[in-house]
PDB file of C-alpha atoms in Angstrom:
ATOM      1  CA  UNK A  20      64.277 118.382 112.999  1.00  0.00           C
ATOM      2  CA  UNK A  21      63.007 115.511 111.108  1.00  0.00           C
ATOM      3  CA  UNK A  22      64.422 115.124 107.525  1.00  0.00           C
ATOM      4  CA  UNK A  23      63.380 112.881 104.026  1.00  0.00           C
ATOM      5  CA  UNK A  24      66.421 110.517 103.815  1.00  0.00           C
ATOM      6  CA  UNK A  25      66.860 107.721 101.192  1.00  0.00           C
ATOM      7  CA  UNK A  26      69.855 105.451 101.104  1.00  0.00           C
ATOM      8  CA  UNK A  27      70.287 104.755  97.259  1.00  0.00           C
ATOM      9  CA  UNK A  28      71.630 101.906  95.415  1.00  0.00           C
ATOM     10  CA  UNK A  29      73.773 103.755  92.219  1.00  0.00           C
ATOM     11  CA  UNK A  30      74.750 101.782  89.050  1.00  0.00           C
ATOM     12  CA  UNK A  31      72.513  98.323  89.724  1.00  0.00           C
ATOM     13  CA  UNK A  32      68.757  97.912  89.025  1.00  0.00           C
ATOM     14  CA  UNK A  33      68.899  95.309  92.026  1.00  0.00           C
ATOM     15  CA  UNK A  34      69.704  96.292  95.537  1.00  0.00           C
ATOM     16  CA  UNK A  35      72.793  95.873  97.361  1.00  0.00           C
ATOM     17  CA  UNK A  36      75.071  95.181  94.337  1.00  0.00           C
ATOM     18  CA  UNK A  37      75.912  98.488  93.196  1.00  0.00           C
ATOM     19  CA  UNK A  38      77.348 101.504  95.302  1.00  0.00           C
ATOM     20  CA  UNK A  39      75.648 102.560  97.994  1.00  0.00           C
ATOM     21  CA  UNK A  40      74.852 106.692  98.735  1.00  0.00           C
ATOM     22  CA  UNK A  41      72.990 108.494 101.570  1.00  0.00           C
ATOM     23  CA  UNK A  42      70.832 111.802 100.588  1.00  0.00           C
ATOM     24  CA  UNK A  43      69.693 113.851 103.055  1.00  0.00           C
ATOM     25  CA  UNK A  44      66.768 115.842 101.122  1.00  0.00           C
ATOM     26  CA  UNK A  45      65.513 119.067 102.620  1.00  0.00           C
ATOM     27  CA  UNK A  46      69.121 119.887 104.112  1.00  0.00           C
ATOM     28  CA  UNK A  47      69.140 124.061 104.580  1.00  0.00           C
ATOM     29  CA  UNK A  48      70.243 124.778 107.785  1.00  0.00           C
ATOM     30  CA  UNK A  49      72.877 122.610 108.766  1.00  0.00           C
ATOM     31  CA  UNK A  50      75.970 123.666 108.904  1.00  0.00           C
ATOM     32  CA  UNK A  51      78.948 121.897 107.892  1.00  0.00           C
ATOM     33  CA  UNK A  52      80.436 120.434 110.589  1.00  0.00           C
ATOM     34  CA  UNK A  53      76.704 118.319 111.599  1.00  0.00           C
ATOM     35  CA  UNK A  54      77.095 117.388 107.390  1.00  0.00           C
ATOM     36  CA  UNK A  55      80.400 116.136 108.555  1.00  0.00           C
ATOM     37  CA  UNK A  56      79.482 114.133 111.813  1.00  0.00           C
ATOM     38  CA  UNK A  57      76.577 112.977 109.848  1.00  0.00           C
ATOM     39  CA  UNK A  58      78.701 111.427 106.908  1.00  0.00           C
ATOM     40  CA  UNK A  59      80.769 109.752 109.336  1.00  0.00           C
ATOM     41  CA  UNK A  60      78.182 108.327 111.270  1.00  0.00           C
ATOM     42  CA  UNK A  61      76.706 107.233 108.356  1.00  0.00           C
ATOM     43  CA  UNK A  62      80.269 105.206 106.881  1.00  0.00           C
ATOM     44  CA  UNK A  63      79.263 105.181 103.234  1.00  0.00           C
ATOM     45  CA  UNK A  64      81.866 106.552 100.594  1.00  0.00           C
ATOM     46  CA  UNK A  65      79.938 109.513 100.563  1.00  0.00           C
ATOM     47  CA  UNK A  66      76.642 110.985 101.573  1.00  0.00           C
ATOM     48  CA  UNK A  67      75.112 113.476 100.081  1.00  0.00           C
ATOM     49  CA  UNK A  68      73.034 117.232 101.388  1.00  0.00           C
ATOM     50  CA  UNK A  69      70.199 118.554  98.931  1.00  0.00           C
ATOM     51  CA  UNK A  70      69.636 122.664  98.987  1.00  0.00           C
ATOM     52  CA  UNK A  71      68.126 125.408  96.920  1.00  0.00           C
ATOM     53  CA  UNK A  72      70.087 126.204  94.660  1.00  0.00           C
ATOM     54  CA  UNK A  73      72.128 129.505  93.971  1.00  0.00           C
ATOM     55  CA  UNK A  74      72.617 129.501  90.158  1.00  0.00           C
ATOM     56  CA  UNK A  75      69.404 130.753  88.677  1.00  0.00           C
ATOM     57  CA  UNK A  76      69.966 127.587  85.694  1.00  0.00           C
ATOM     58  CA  UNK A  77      69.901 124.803  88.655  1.00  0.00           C
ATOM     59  CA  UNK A  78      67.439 122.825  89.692  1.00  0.00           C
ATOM     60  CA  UNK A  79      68.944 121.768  93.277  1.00  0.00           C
ATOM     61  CA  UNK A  80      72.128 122.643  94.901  1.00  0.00           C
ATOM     62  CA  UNK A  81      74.282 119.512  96.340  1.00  0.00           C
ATOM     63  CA  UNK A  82      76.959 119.006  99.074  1.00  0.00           C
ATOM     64  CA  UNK A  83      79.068 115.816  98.697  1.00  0.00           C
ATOM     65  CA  UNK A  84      80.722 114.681 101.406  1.00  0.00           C
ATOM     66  CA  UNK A  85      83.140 111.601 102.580  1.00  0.00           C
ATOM     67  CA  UNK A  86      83.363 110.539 106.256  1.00  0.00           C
ATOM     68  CA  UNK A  87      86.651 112.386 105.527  1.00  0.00           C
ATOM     69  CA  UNK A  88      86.384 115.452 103.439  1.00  0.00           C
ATOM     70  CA  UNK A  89      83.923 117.400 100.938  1.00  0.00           C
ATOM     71  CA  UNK A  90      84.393 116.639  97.456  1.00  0.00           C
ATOM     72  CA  UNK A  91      83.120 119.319  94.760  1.00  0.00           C
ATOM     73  CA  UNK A  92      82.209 116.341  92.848  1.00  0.00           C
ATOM     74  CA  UNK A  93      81.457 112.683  92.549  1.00  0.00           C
ATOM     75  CA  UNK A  94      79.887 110.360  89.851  1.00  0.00           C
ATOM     76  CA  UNK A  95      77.621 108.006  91.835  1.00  0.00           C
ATOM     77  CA  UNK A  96      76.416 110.680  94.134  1.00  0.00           C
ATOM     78  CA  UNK A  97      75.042 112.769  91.458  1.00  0.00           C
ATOM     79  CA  UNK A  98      73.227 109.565  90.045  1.00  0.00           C
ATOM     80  CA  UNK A  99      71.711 108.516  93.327  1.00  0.00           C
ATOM     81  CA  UNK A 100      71.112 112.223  95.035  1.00  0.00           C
ATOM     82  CA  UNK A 101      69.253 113.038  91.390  1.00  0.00           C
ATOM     83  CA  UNK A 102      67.510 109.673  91.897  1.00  0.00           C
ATOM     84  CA  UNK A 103      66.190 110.835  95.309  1.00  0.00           C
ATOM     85  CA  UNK A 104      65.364 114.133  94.394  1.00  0.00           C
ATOM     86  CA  UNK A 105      62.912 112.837  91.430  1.00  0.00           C
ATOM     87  CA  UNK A 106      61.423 110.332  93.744  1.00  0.00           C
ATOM     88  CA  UNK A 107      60.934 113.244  96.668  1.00  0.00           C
ATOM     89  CA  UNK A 108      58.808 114.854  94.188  1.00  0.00           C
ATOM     90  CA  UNK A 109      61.286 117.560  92.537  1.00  0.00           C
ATOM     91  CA  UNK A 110      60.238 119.239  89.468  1.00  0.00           C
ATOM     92  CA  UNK A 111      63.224 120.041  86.967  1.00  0.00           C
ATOM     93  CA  UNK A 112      62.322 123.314  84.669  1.00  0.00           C
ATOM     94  CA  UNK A 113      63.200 121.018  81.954  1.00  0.00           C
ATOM     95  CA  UNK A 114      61.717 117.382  82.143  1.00  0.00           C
ATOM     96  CA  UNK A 115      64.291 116.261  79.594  1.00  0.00           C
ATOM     97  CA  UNK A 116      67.434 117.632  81.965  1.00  0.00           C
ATOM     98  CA  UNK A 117      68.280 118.039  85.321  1.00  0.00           C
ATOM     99  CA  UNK A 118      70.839 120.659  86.346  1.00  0.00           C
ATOM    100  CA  UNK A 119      72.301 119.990  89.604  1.00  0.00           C
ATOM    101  CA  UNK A 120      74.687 122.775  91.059  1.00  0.00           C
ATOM    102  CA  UNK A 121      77.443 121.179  92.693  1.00  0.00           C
ATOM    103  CA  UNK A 122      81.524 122.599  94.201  1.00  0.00           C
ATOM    104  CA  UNK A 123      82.601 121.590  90.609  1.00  0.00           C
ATOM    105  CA  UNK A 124      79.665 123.710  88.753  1.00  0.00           C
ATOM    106  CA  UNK A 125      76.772 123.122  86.796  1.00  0.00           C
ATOM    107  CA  UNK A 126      76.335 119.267  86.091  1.00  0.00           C
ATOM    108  CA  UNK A 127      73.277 118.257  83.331  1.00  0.00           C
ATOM    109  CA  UNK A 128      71.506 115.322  84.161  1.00  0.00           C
ATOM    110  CA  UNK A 129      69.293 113.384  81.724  1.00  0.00           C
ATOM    111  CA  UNK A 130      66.872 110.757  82.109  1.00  0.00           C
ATOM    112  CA  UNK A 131      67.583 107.968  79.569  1.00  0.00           C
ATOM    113  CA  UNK A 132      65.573 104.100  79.026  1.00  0.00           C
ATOM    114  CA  UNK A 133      68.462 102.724  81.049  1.00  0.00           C
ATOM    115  CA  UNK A 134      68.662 105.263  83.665  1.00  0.00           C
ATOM    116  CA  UNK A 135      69.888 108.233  84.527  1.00  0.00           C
ATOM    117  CA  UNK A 136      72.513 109.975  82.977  1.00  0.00           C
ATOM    118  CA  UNK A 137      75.196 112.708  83.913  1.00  0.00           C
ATOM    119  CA  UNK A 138      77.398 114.764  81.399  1.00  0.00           C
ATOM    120  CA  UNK A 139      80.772 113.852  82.474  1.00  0.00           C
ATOM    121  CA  UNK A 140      83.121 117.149  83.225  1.00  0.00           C
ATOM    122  CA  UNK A 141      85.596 118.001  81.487  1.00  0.00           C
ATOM    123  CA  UNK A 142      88.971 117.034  82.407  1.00  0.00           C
ATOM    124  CA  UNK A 143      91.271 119.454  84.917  1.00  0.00           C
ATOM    125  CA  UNK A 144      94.407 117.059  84.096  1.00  0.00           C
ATOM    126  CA  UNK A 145      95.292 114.976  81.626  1.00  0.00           C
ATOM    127  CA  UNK A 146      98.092 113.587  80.112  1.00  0.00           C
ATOM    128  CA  UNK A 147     101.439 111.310  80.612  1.00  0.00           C
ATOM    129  CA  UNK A 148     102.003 110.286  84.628  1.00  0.00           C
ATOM    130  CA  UNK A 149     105.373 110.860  85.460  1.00  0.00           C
ATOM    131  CA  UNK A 150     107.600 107.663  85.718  1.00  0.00           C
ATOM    132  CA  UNK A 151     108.596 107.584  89.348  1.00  0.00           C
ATOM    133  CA  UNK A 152     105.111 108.226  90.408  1.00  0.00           C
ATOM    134  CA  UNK A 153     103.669 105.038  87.907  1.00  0.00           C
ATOM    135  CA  UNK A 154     106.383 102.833  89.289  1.00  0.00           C
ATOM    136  CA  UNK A 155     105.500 103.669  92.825  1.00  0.00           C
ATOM    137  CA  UNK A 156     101.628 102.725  91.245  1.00  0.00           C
ATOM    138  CA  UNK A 157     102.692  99.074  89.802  1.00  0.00           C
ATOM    139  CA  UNK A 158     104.727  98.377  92.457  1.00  0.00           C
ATOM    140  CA  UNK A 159     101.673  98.691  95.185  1.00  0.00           C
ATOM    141  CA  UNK A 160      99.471  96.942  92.247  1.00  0.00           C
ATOM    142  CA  UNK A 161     101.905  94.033  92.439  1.00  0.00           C
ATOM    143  CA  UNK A 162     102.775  94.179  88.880  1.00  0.00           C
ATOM    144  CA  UNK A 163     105.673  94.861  86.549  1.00  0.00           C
ATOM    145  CA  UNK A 164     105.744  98.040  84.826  1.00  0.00           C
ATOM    146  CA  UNK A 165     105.727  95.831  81.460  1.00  0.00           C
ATOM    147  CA  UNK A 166     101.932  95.049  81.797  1.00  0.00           C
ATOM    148  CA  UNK A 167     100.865  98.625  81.769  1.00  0.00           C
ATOM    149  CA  UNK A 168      99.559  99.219  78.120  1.00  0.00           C
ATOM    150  CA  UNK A 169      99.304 102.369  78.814  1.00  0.00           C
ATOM    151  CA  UNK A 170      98.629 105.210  82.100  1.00  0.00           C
ATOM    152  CA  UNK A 171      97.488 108.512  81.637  1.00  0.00           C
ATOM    153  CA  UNK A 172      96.208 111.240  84.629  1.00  0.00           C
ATOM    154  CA  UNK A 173      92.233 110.810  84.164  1.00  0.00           C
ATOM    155  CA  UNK A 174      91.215 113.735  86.995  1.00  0.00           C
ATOM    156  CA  UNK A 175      87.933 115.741  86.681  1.00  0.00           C
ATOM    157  CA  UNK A 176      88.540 116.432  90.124  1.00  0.00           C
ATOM    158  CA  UNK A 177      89.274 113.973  92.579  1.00  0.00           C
ATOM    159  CA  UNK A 178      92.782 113.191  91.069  1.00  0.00           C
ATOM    160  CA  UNK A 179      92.444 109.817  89.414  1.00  0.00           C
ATOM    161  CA  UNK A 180      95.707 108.423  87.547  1.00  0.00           C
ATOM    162  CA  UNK A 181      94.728 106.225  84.938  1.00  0.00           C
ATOM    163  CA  UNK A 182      96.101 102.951  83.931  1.00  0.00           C
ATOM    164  CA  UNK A 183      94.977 100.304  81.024  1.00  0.00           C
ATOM    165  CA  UNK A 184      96.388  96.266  81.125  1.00  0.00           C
ATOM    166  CA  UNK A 185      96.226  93.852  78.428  1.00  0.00           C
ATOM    167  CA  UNK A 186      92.390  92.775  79.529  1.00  0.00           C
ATOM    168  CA  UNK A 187      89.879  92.092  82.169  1.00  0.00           C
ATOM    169  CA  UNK A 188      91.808  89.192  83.764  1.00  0.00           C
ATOM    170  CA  UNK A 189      94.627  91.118  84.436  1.00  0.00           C
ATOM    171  CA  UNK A 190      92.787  93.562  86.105  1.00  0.00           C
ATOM    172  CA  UNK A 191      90.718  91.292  88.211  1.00  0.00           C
ATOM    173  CA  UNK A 192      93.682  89.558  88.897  1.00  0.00           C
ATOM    174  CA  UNK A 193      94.802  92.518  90.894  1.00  0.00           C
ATOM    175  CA  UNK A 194      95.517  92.351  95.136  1.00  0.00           C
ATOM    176  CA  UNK A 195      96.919  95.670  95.996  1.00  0.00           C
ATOM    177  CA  UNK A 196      99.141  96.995  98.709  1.00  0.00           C
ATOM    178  CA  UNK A 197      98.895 100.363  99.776  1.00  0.00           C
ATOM    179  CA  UNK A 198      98.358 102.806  96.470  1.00  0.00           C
ATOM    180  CA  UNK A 199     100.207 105.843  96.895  1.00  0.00           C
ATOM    181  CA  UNK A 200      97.231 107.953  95.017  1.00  0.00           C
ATOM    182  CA  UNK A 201      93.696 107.500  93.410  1.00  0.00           C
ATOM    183  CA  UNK A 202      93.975 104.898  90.641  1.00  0.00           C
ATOM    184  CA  UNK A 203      91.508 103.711  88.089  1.00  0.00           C
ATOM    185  CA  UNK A 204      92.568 100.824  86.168  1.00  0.00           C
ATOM    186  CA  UNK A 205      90.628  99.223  83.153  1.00  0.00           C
ATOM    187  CA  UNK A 206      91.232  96.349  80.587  1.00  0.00           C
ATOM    188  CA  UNK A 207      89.287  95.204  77.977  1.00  0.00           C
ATOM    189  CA  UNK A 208      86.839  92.275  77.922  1.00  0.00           C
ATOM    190  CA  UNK A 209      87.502  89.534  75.358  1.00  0.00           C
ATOM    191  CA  UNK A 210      85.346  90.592  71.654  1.00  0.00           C
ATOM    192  CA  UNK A 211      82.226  89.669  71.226  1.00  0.00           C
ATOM    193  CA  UNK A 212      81.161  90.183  75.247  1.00  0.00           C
ATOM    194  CA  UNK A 213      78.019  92.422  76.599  1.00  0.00           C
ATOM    195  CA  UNK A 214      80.666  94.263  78.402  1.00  0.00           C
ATOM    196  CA  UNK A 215      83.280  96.539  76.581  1.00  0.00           C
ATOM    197  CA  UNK A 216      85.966  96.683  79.892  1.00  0.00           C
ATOM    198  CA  UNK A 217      86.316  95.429  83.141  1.00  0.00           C
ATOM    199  CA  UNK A 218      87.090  98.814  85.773  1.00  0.00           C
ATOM    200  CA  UNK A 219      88.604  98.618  89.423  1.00  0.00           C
ATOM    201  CA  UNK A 220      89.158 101.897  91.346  1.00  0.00           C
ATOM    202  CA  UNK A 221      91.425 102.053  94.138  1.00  0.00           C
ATOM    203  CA  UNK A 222      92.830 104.956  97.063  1.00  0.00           C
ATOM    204  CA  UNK A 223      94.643 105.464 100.051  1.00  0.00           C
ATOM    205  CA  UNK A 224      92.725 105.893 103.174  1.00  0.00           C
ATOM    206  CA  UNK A 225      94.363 105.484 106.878  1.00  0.00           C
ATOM    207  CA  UNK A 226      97.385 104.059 105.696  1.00  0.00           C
ATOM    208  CA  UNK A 227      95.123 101.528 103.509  1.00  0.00           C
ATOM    209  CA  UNK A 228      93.787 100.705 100.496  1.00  0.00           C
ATOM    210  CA  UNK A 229      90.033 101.062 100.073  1.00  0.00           C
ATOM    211  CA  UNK A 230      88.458  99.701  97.002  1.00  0.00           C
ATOM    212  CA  UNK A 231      85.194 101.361  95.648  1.00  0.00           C
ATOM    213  CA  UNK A 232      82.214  99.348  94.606  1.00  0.00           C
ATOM    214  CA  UNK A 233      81.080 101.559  91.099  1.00  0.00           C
ATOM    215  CA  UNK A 234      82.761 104.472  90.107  1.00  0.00           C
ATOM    216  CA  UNK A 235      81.207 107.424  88.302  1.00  0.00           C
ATOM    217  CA  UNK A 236      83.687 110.234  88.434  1.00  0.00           C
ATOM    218  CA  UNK A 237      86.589 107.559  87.419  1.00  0.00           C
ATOM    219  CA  UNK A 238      84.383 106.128  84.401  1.00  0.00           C
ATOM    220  CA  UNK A 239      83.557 109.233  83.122  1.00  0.00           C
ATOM    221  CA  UNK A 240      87.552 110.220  82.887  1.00  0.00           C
ATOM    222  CA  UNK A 241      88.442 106.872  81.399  1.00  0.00           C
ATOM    223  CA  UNK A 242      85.410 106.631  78.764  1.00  0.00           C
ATOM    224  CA  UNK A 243      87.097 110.098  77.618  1.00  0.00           C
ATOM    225  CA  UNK A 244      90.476 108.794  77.220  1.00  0.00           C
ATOM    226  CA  UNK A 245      89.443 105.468  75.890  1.00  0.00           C
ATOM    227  CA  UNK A 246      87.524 107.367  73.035  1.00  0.00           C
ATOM    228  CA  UNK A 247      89.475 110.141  72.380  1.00  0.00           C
ATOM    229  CA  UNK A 248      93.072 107.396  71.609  1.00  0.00           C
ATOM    230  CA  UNK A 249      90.389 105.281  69.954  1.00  0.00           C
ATOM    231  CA  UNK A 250      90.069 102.353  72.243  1.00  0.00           C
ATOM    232  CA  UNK A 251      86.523 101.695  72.468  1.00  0.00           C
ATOM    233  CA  UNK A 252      83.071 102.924  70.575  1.00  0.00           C
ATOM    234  CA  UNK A 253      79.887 104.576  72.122  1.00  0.00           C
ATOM    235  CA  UNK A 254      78.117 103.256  73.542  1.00  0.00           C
ATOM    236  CA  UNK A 255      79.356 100.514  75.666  1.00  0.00           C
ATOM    237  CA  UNK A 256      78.913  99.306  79.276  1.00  0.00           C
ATOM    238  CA  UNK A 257      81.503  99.234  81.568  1.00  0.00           C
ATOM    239  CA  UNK A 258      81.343  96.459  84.675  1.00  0.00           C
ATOM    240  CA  UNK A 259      82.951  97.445  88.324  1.00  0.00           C
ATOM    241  CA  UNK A 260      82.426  96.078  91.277  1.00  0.00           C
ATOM    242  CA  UNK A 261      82.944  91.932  90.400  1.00  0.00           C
ATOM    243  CA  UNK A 262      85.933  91.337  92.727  1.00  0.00           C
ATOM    244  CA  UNK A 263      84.385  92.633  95.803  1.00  0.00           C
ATOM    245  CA  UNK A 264      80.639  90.997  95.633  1.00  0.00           C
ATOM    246  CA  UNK A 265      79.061  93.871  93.650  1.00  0.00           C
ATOM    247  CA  UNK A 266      77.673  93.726  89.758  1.00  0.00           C
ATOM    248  CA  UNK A 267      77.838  97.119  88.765  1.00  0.00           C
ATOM    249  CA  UNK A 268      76.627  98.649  85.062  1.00  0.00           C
ATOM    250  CA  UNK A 269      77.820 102.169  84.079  1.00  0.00           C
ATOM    251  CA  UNK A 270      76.287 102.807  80.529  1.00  0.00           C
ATOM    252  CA  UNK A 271      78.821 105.312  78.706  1.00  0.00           C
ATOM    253  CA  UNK A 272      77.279 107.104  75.744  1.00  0.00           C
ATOM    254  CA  UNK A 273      78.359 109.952  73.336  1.00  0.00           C
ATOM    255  CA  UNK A 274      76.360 112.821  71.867  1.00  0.00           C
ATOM    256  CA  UNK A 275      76.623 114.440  68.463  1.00  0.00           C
ATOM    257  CA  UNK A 276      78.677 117.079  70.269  1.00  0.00           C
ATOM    258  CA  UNK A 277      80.995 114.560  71.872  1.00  0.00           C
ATOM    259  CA  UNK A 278      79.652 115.015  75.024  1.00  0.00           C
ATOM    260  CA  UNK A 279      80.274 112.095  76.997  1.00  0.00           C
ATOM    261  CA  UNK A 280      77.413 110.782  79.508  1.00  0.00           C
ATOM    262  CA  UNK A 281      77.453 108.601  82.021  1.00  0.00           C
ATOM    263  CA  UNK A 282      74.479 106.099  83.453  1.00  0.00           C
ATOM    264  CA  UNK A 283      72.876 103.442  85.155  1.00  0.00           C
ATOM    265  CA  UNK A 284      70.444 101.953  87.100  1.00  0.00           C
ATOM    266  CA  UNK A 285      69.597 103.520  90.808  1.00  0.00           C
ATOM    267  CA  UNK A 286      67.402 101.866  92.998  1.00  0.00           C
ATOM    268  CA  UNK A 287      66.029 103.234  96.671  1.00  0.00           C
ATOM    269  CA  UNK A 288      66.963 100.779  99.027  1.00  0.00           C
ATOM    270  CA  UNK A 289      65.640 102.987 102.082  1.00  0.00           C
ATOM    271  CA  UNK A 290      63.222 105.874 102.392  1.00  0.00           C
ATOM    272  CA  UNK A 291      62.400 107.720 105.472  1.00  0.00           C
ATOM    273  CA  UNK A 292      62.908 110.913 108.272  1.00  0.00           C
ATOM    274  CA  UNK A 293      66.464 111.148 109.541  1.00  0.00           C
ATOM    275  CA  UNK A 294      66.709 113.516 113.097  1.00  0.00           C
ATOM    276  CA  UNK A 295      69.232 116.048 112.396  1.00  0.00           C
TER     277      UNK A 295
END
């Protein structure tokens, strides 16, 4: 059957220079293995399923899926599959949140002046990364463990290991071999600048390293750590993306709870029926 697809442009106000998701909308009924072929075929870092939803508090239900695996949850995908799901013509029971039900739980959405905006999870590991496992890191960054400022894990879920150089240079700087996990590594941009740190997210893939464009999930772990030792001040914007083409702008902000929340831009770069 024909269904509403949009191919969404997450964490850029201007197409093609942020990260780029699929949503299938109006996805009940398909089984997992066509939401498999499909995310293959389509050969983005993840595409994304809209259903009803089964918690009685959620607005939509959401399956988020690489060409490789399902992933109970993902940054840019909730931006962009929220995005589509507005756009489609779905009604939240609360216009000032969205609730999205997702493998990780209940995620709150919020629209903001710059965007959308997603609470980031809380944090299923944290903490000091074991030596031999950072040295494997800097040696497949091509850097001596000296430059590290500091590493910490950063994982609300797909496993990120955290790790902070001396500033932005340094981490643009990077040309990595083959990572041996995911890593996330930030450094600061120079005072004064629109843009608070400088992010670059790399993982393993087929004996590779694959570089993302804009990273939610890994943003959303760092702006934790980064506030909670005191590195940075809400809000700030965070740029990703410059060393492979892309400009991308994730707006980190922090509630009077210390809730963290994560946004940006999202643009619709295609609308239309998909046949599955």
């Amino acid at each position: 059957m024909l269904r509403a697809f949009a191919q969404v442009d997450v964490f850029s106000a201007t197409p093609c220079l942020g990260n780029a998701l699929a949503v299938v909308l109006e996805a009940d009924g398909l089984g997992t293995e066509e939401m498999r072929r499909f995310a293959a075929w389509t050969n983005l870092s993840e595409t994304t399923f809209v259903l009803p939803p089964t918690s009685p508090e959620a607005d939509y239900r959401v399956r988020i899926l690489t060409p490789a695996q399902e992933l109970p949850f993902a940054g840019h995908p909730t931006l962009g599959t929220c995005h589509a799901w507005l756009e489609a013509g779905g009604t939240p029971r609360d216009p000032g949140e969205i609730v999205q039900e997702c493998g990780a739980g209940l995620v709150r959405v919020r629209p903001t002046d710059e965007g959308l905006a997603f609470r980031a999870p809380p944090l299923i590991r944290s903490g000091p990364v074991e030596e031999p496992l950072l040295a494997s890191i800097t040696e497949a960054l091509g850097i001596p463990r000296d430059d590290v400022v500091d590493a910490e894990w950063a994982d609300n879920g797909p496993g990120w290991v955290a790790l902070l150089l001396a500033d932005a240079e340094s981490v643009l700087a990077l040309r990595p071999g083959t990572v041996p996990c995911d890593v996330g590594v930030a450094g600061p941009h120079p005072a004064g600048s629109d843009l608070a740190y400088e992010v670059r997210a790399f993982f393993p893939h087929q004996g590779a390293t694959v570089e993302d464009p804009v990273t939610g999930s890994l943003n959303a772990s760092l702006a934790q750590w980064l506030l909670r030792t005191g590195r940075v001040t809400a809000p700030y914007v965070a740029a990703q993306g410059t060393a492979i083409g892309r400009a991308g702008r994730v707006r980190i902000d922090a509630d009077d709870s210390g809730n963290v929340w994560v946004g940006g831009s999202t643009v619709t770069c295609i609308a239309g029926r998909v046949e599955l």
